[in-house]
Amino acid sequence: MVARVRTVLADVHPDDLGVCDAHDHLFLRSPKLPGRELDDVPAARSELAAFRATGGASLVQWTPYGMGRRTAELPALSSATGVHVVCATGLHQAAHYEPEFLDAVRGRLAHVFVSELTTGIGGSGVRAGLIKVAGGFHALDAHARWTMAAAAEAHHETGAPIAVHLEHGTGALDVIDLLCDELGVPPHRVILGHLNRSPDGVVQRQAAEAGCYLAFDGPSLAHHATDWRMPDAVKALADAGFGHRLLLGGDTVVSGARSVDGGPGMPYLLRRVRPRLVAALGAELVGHILTRNPGRAFAVDWP
């Protein structure tokens, strides 16, 4: 079998992804973000087109189950803009859901994940291409352990990669201990997000040494240690031999952050972050981080 990346239109060869925003959101709703939802289809189309205009060719949406993915809209958006879109299943922190919603999936969460990865999401015809879960701030609570156990079960059945929201960039080693050591998920199938938000070079190197992918995402969030520290952190990892484990993403999570609404948005990753990284790392390595690495990280021998 040839490993393929599962997009909303079809399974594609990893080399066909092109320049990839490895962590972003076209749609997202949460009770934690009232009034700032990403829920506007024309705005999503314009944002995706703006990303395409800066050289973007593929985008991985990490919005999980129950957070307004607007899955049925994704194939048309991908077709209209010429951008490959990968959709996630999974579950975020408990704070992003009503208690009744969580009660309804108690005991069947792994089944939900597997069904969305293999059969499809509702009646949309779209199949998810990854599982997204989340840790807490320097800890994994009972909810995180439950969702990660379900994600591991779904991974073992499908081979799907597991992408992890690290709260403020913390808890990476706890996630590795649970997912990889206890639950048997191969490290190269784990993608750790937001590591740039806690610029601890020791933890970043330990996570890379474990074999996980490291996502440096969210450069549009100025209150995080992102743009001005990211080049040094990425260069240190690349110099240590881990350039093949690095991913880049924009992580646009609220409406005001979209470029079409006056924020930096998805184009910022390629318009501003890429040149800065090229100056620090060279064009060849940055090209690999934006193209080859996502292909390897998200490609699966789908059953």
Coordinates of C-alpha atoms in Angstrom, one line a residue:
M1 CA 0.0 0.0 0.0
V2 CA 1.1 3.6 -0.7
A3 CA 0.7 6.0 2.1
R4 CA -1.8 8.8 1.3
V5 CA -2.9 12.0 2.9
R6 CA -6.7 11.9 3.3
T7 CA -8.1 15.3 2.1
V8 CA -11.8 16.3 1.9
L9 CA -11.9 15.5 -1.8
A10 CA -9.7 12.4 -2.1
D11 CA -6.7 10.6 -0.7
V12 CA -3.6 12.2 -2.3
H13 CA 0.1 11.4 -2.6
P14 CA 2.2 13.1 0.1
D15 CA 4.2 14.8 -2.6
D16 CA 1.1 16.5 -4.0
L17 CA 0.4 18.5 -0.9
G18 CA 2.7 21.3 -2.0
V19 CA 3.3 24.2 0.5
C20 CA 1.3 23.2 3.6
D21 CA -0.1 25.2 6.5
A22 CA 0.0 22.2 8.9
H23 CA -2.3 23.6 11.6
D24 CA -5.1 26.1 10.9
H25 CA -8.9 26.6 11.1
L26 CA -11.4 27.6 8.5
F27 CA -14.3 27.1 10.9
L28 CA -14.4 26.9 14.7
R29 CA -17.0 27.5 17.4
S30 CA -16.6 27.3 21.2
P31 CA -18.4 28.6 24.2
K32 CA -15.0 29.9 25.3
L33 CA -14.9 32.3 22.3
P34 CA -18.4 33.9 22.2
G35 CA -18.8 36.4 19.3
R36 CA -15.5 35.5 17.7
E37 CA -16.5 32.3 15.9
L38 CA -15.1 31.3 12.6
D39 CA -18.4 30.5 11.0
D40 CA -18.7 32.5 7.8
V41 CA -18.4 30.6 4.6
P42 CA -17.6 33.5 2.2
A43 CA -15.0 34.7 4.6
A44 CA -13.4 31.2 4.8
R45 CA -13.4 31.1 1.0
S46 CA -11.7 34.5 0.8
E47 CA -9.2 33.6 3.4
L48 CA -8.3 30.3 1.7
A49 CA -8.0 32.1 -1.6
A50 CA -5.7 34.7 0.0
F51 CA -3.5 31.8 1.3
R52 CA -3.4 30.3 -2.2
A53 CA -2.4 33.7 -3.6
T54 CA 0.7 33.7 -1.4
G55 CA 1.8 30.2 -2.6
G56 CA -0.2 28.0 -0.2
A57 CA -1.4 24.7 -1.7
S58 CA -2.7 22.7 1.3
L59 CA -4.1 23.3 4.8
V60 CA -4.8 21.0 7.7
Q61 CA -7.8 22.1 9.7
W62 CA -7.4 20.9 13.3
T63 CA -11.0 21.8 14.4
P64 CA -12.3 18.6 16.0
Y65 CA -15.7 17.0 16.5
G66 CA -18.4 19.2 18.0
M67 CA -16.7 22.5 17.3
G68 CA -18.4 23.8 14.2
R69 CA -16.2 22.2 11.5
R70 CA -18.8 23.0 8.7
T71 CA -17.6 19.8 7.1
A72 CA -20.1 19.8 4.3
E73 CA -18.7 23.1 3.1
L74 CA -15.1 22.0 2.9
P75 CA -15.1 20.1 -0.5
A76 CA -16.6 23.1 -2.3
L77 CA -14.1 25.5 -0.7
S78 CA -11.2 23.2 -1.6
S79 CA -12.4 22.9 -5.2
A80 CA -13.1 26.6 -5.6
T81 CA -9.7 27.7 -4.3
G82 CA -7.5 24.8 -5.5
V83 CA -6.2 24.2 -1.9
H84 CA -6.1 20.7 -0.5
V85 CA -7.9 20.6 2.8
V86 CA -7.5 18.0 5.5
C87 CA -10.2 17.7 8.1
A88 CA -9.9 16.4 11.7
T89 CA -11.9 14.3 14.0
G90 CA -11.1 14.2 17.7
L91 CA -12.1 16.1 20.8
H92 CA -10.8 19.3 22.5
Q93 CA -10.6 20.2 26.2
A94 CA -13.9 19.8 28.2
A95 CA -14.3 23.6 28.5
H96 CA -15.1 23.8 24.8
Y97 CA -18.3 21.7 25.1
E98 CA -21.5 21.6 27.0
P99 CA -21.6 18.8 29.6
E100 CA -24.6 17.2 27.8
F101 CA -22.5 16.9 24.6
L102 CA -19.7 15.1 26.4
D103 CA -22.2 12.8 28.2
A104 CA -23.6 11.8 24.8
V105 CA -20.3 10.5 23.5
R106 CA -19.2 8.8 26.8
G107 CA -18.3 5.2 26.1
R108 CA -18.3 5.5 22.3
L109 CA -15.6 8.1 21.6
A110 CA -13.2 5.8 19.8
H111 CA -16.0 4.5 17.6
V112 CA -16.8 8.1 16.7
F113 CA -13.2 8.8 15.7
V114 CA -12.9 5.6 13.7
S115 CA -16.2 6.2 11.9
E116 CA -15.2 9.7 10.9
L117 CA -11.8 8.6 9.6
T118 CA -13.2 5.6 7.6
T119 CA -16.9 6.0 6.8
G120 CA -17.3 9.7 6.9
I121 CA -18.5 12.7 8.9
G122 CA -22.3 12.7 9.1
G123 CA -23.8 12.9 5.7
S124 CA -21.1 15.1 4.2
G125 CA -19.2 12.4 2.5
V126 CA -16.0 13.8 4.0
R127 CA -13.6 11.6 5.8
A128 CA -11.2 12.9 8.5
G129 CA -7.5 12.6 8.0
L130 CA -6.3 13.0 11.5
I131 CA -7.3 12.9 15.2
K132 CA -7.0 16.1 17.3
V133 CA -6.9 16.0 21.1
A134 CA -5.7 18.4 23.8
G135 CA -3.7 18.5 27.0
G136 CA -4.0 20.9 29.9
F137 CA -1.6 23.4 31.4
H138 CA 1.4 21.4 32.5
A139 CA -0.9 18.4 33.2
L140 CA -3.3 15.9 31.8
D141 CA -6.7 15.8 33.5
A142 CA -9.2 12.9 33.4
H143 CA -10.8 14.4 30.3
A144 CA -7.5 14.6 28.4
R145 CA -6.6 11.0 29.4
W146 CA -10.0 9.8 28.2
T147 CA -9.8 11.5 24.9
M148 CA -6.2 10.4 24.3
A149 CA -7.0 6.8 25.1
A150 CA -9.8 7.0 22.6
A151 CA -7.5 8.6 20.1
A152 CA -4.9 5.9 20.6
E153 CA -7.5 3.2 20.1
A154 CA -8.6 4.8 16.9
H155 CA -5.0 5.2 15.7
H156 CA -4.4 1.5 16.3
E157 CA -7.4 0.7 14.1
T158 CA -6.7 3.1 11.3
G159 CA -3.1 4.3 11.5
A160 CA -4.3 8.0 11.6
P161 CA -1.9 10.5 13.1
I162 CA -2.8 12.2 16.4
A163 CA -2.3 16.0 16.7
V164 CA -2.2 17.4 20.2
H165 CA -3.0 20.9 21.4
L166 CA -0.5 21.7 24.1
E167 CA -2.0 24.3 26.4
H168 CA 0.4 27.3 26.2
G169 CA 2.9 24.9 24.8
T170 CA 3.2 22.9 28.0
G171 CA 2.9 19.2 28.9
A172 CA 4.7 17.7 25.8
L173 CA 6.6 15.1 27.8
D174 CA 3.4 14.1 29.7
V175 CA 1.7 13.6 26.4
I176 CA 4.5 11.4 25.1
D177 CA 4.5 9.4 28.3
L178 CA 0.8 8.7 27.9
L179 CA 0.3 8.3 24.1
C180 CA 3.6 6.6 23.2
D181 CA 4.8 4.8 26.3
E182 CA 1.5 3.8 27.9
L183 CA -0.9 3.6 24.9
G184 CA 1.6 2.3 22.3
V185 CA 1.2 5.0 19.7
P186 CA 4.4 5.3 17.6
P187 CA 6.1 8.7 18.3
H188 CA 6.2 9.5 14.5
R189 CA 2.4 9.4 14.5
V190 CA 2.1 12.1 17.2
I191 CA 2.2 15.8 16.2
L192 CA 2.7 18.2 19.1
G193 CA 1.2 21.6 18.6
H194 CA 2.0 25.1 20.0
L195 CA 5.5 24.3 21.2
N196 CA 6.5 27.8 20.3
R197 CA 4.2 29.1 23.0
S198 CA 6.5 27.7 25.7
P199 CA 10.0 28.3 24.2
D200 CA 11.8 25.7 26.3
G201 CA 14.5 24.4 24.1
V202 CA 15.3 21.5 26.4
V203 CA 11.7 20.1 26.2
Q204 CA 11.5 20.8 22.5
R205 CA 14.7 18.8 21.9
Q206 CA 13.5 15.9 24.2
A207 CA 10.2 15.8 22.2
A208 CA 12.1 15.7 19.0
E209 CA 14.4 13.0 20.3
A210 CA 11.4 10.9 21.2
G211 CA 10.5 10.9 17.5
C212 CA 7.4 13.2 17.5
Y213 CA 6.6 15.9 15.0
L214 CA 6.9 19.4 16.4
A215 CA 4.4 22.1 15.2
F216 CA 5.4 25.7 15.5
D217 CA 2.1 27.4 14.9
G218 CA 0.1 30.5 15.7
P219 CA 2.5 33.2 14.6
S220 CA -0.3 35.7 14.4
L221 CA -0.7 35.7 18.2
A222 CA 1.6 38.5 19.3
H223 CA 1.1 37.9 23.0
H224 CA 2.8 34.6 22.7
A225 CA 6.6 34.0 22.2
T226 CA 6.3 33.3 18.6
D227 CA 7.7 35.3 15.7
W228 CA 10.8 36.7 17.4
R229 CA 11.8 33.4 19.0
M230 CA 10.6 30.9 16.4
P231 CA 13.6 31.2 14.1
D232 CA 16.1 30.5 16.8
A233 CA 14.1 27.6 18.2
V234 CA 13.6 26.0 14.8
K235 CA 17.3 26.5 13.9
A236 CA 18.4 24.9 17.1
L237 CA 16.3 21.8 16.4
A238 CA 17.4 21.7 12.7
D239 CA 21.1 22.0 13.7
A240 CA 20.6 19.1 16.2
G241 CA 19.4 17.0 13.3
F242 CA 15.6 17.3 13.7
G243 CA 14.7 19.4 10.7
H244 CA 12.7 16.5 9.3
R245 CA 10.4 16.6 12.3
L246 CA 9.3 20.2 12.1
L247 CA 6.0 21.6 10.9
L248 CA 4.6 25.2 10.5
G249 CA 1.1 26.5 10.8
G250 CA -0.9 29.7 11.3
D251 CA -3.6 28.5 13.7
T252 CA -6.2 31.2 13.0
V253 CA -8.8 30.6 15.7
V254 CA -11.0 33.7 15.9
S255 CA -12.6 35.8 13.2
G256 CA -10.6 39.0 14.0
A257 CA -7.4 37.1 13.2
R258 CA -8.4 36.4 9.6
S259 CA -6.6 38.5 6.9
V260 CA -10.0 39.3 5.3
D261 CA -11.1 40.8 8.7
G262 CA -8.0 42.9 9.2
G263 CA -5.8 40.4 11.0
P264 CA -2.6 38.6 9.8
G265 CA -4.5 35.4 8.9
M266 CA -3.4 32.5 6.9
P267 CA -1.2 34.4 4.4
Y268 CA 1.0 35.7 7.2
L269 CA 2.7 32.3 7.5
L270 CA 4.1 32.5 4.0
R271 CA 4.2 36.3 3.6
R272 CA 6.1 37.1 6.8
V273 CA 7.2 34.0 8.7
R274 CA 8.6 32.1 5.7
P275 CA 11.1 34.8 4.7
R276 CA 12.3 35.2 8.3
L277 CA 12.9 31.5 8.6
V278 CA 14.6 31.4 5.2
A279 CA 17.1 34.0 6.5
A280 CA 17.8 31.9 9.5
L281 CA 17.7 28.4 8.0
G282 CA 18.1 28.7 4.2
A283 CA 15.5 28.2 1.6
E284 CA 16.0 24.5 1.1
L285 CA 15.3 23.5 4.6
V286 CA 12.3 25.8 5.0
G287 CA 11.0 24.3 1.7
H288 CA 11.2 20.9 3.2
I289 CA 9.5 21.9 6.4
L290 CA 6.6 23.4 4.4
T291 CA 6.3 20.5 1.9
R292 CA 8.0 17.2 2.6
N293 CA 7.5 17.2 6.4
P294 CA 3.6 17.6 6.3
G295 CA 3.4 14.9 3.7
R296 CA 5.2 12.4 6.0
A297 CA 3.4 13.6 9.1
F298 CA -0.1 13.2 7.7
A299 CA 0.3 10.3 5.2
V300 CA -1.3 7.0 6.3
D301 CA -1.5 3.5 4.8
W302 CA -5.3 3.7 5.1
P303 CA -7.0 0.3 5.6

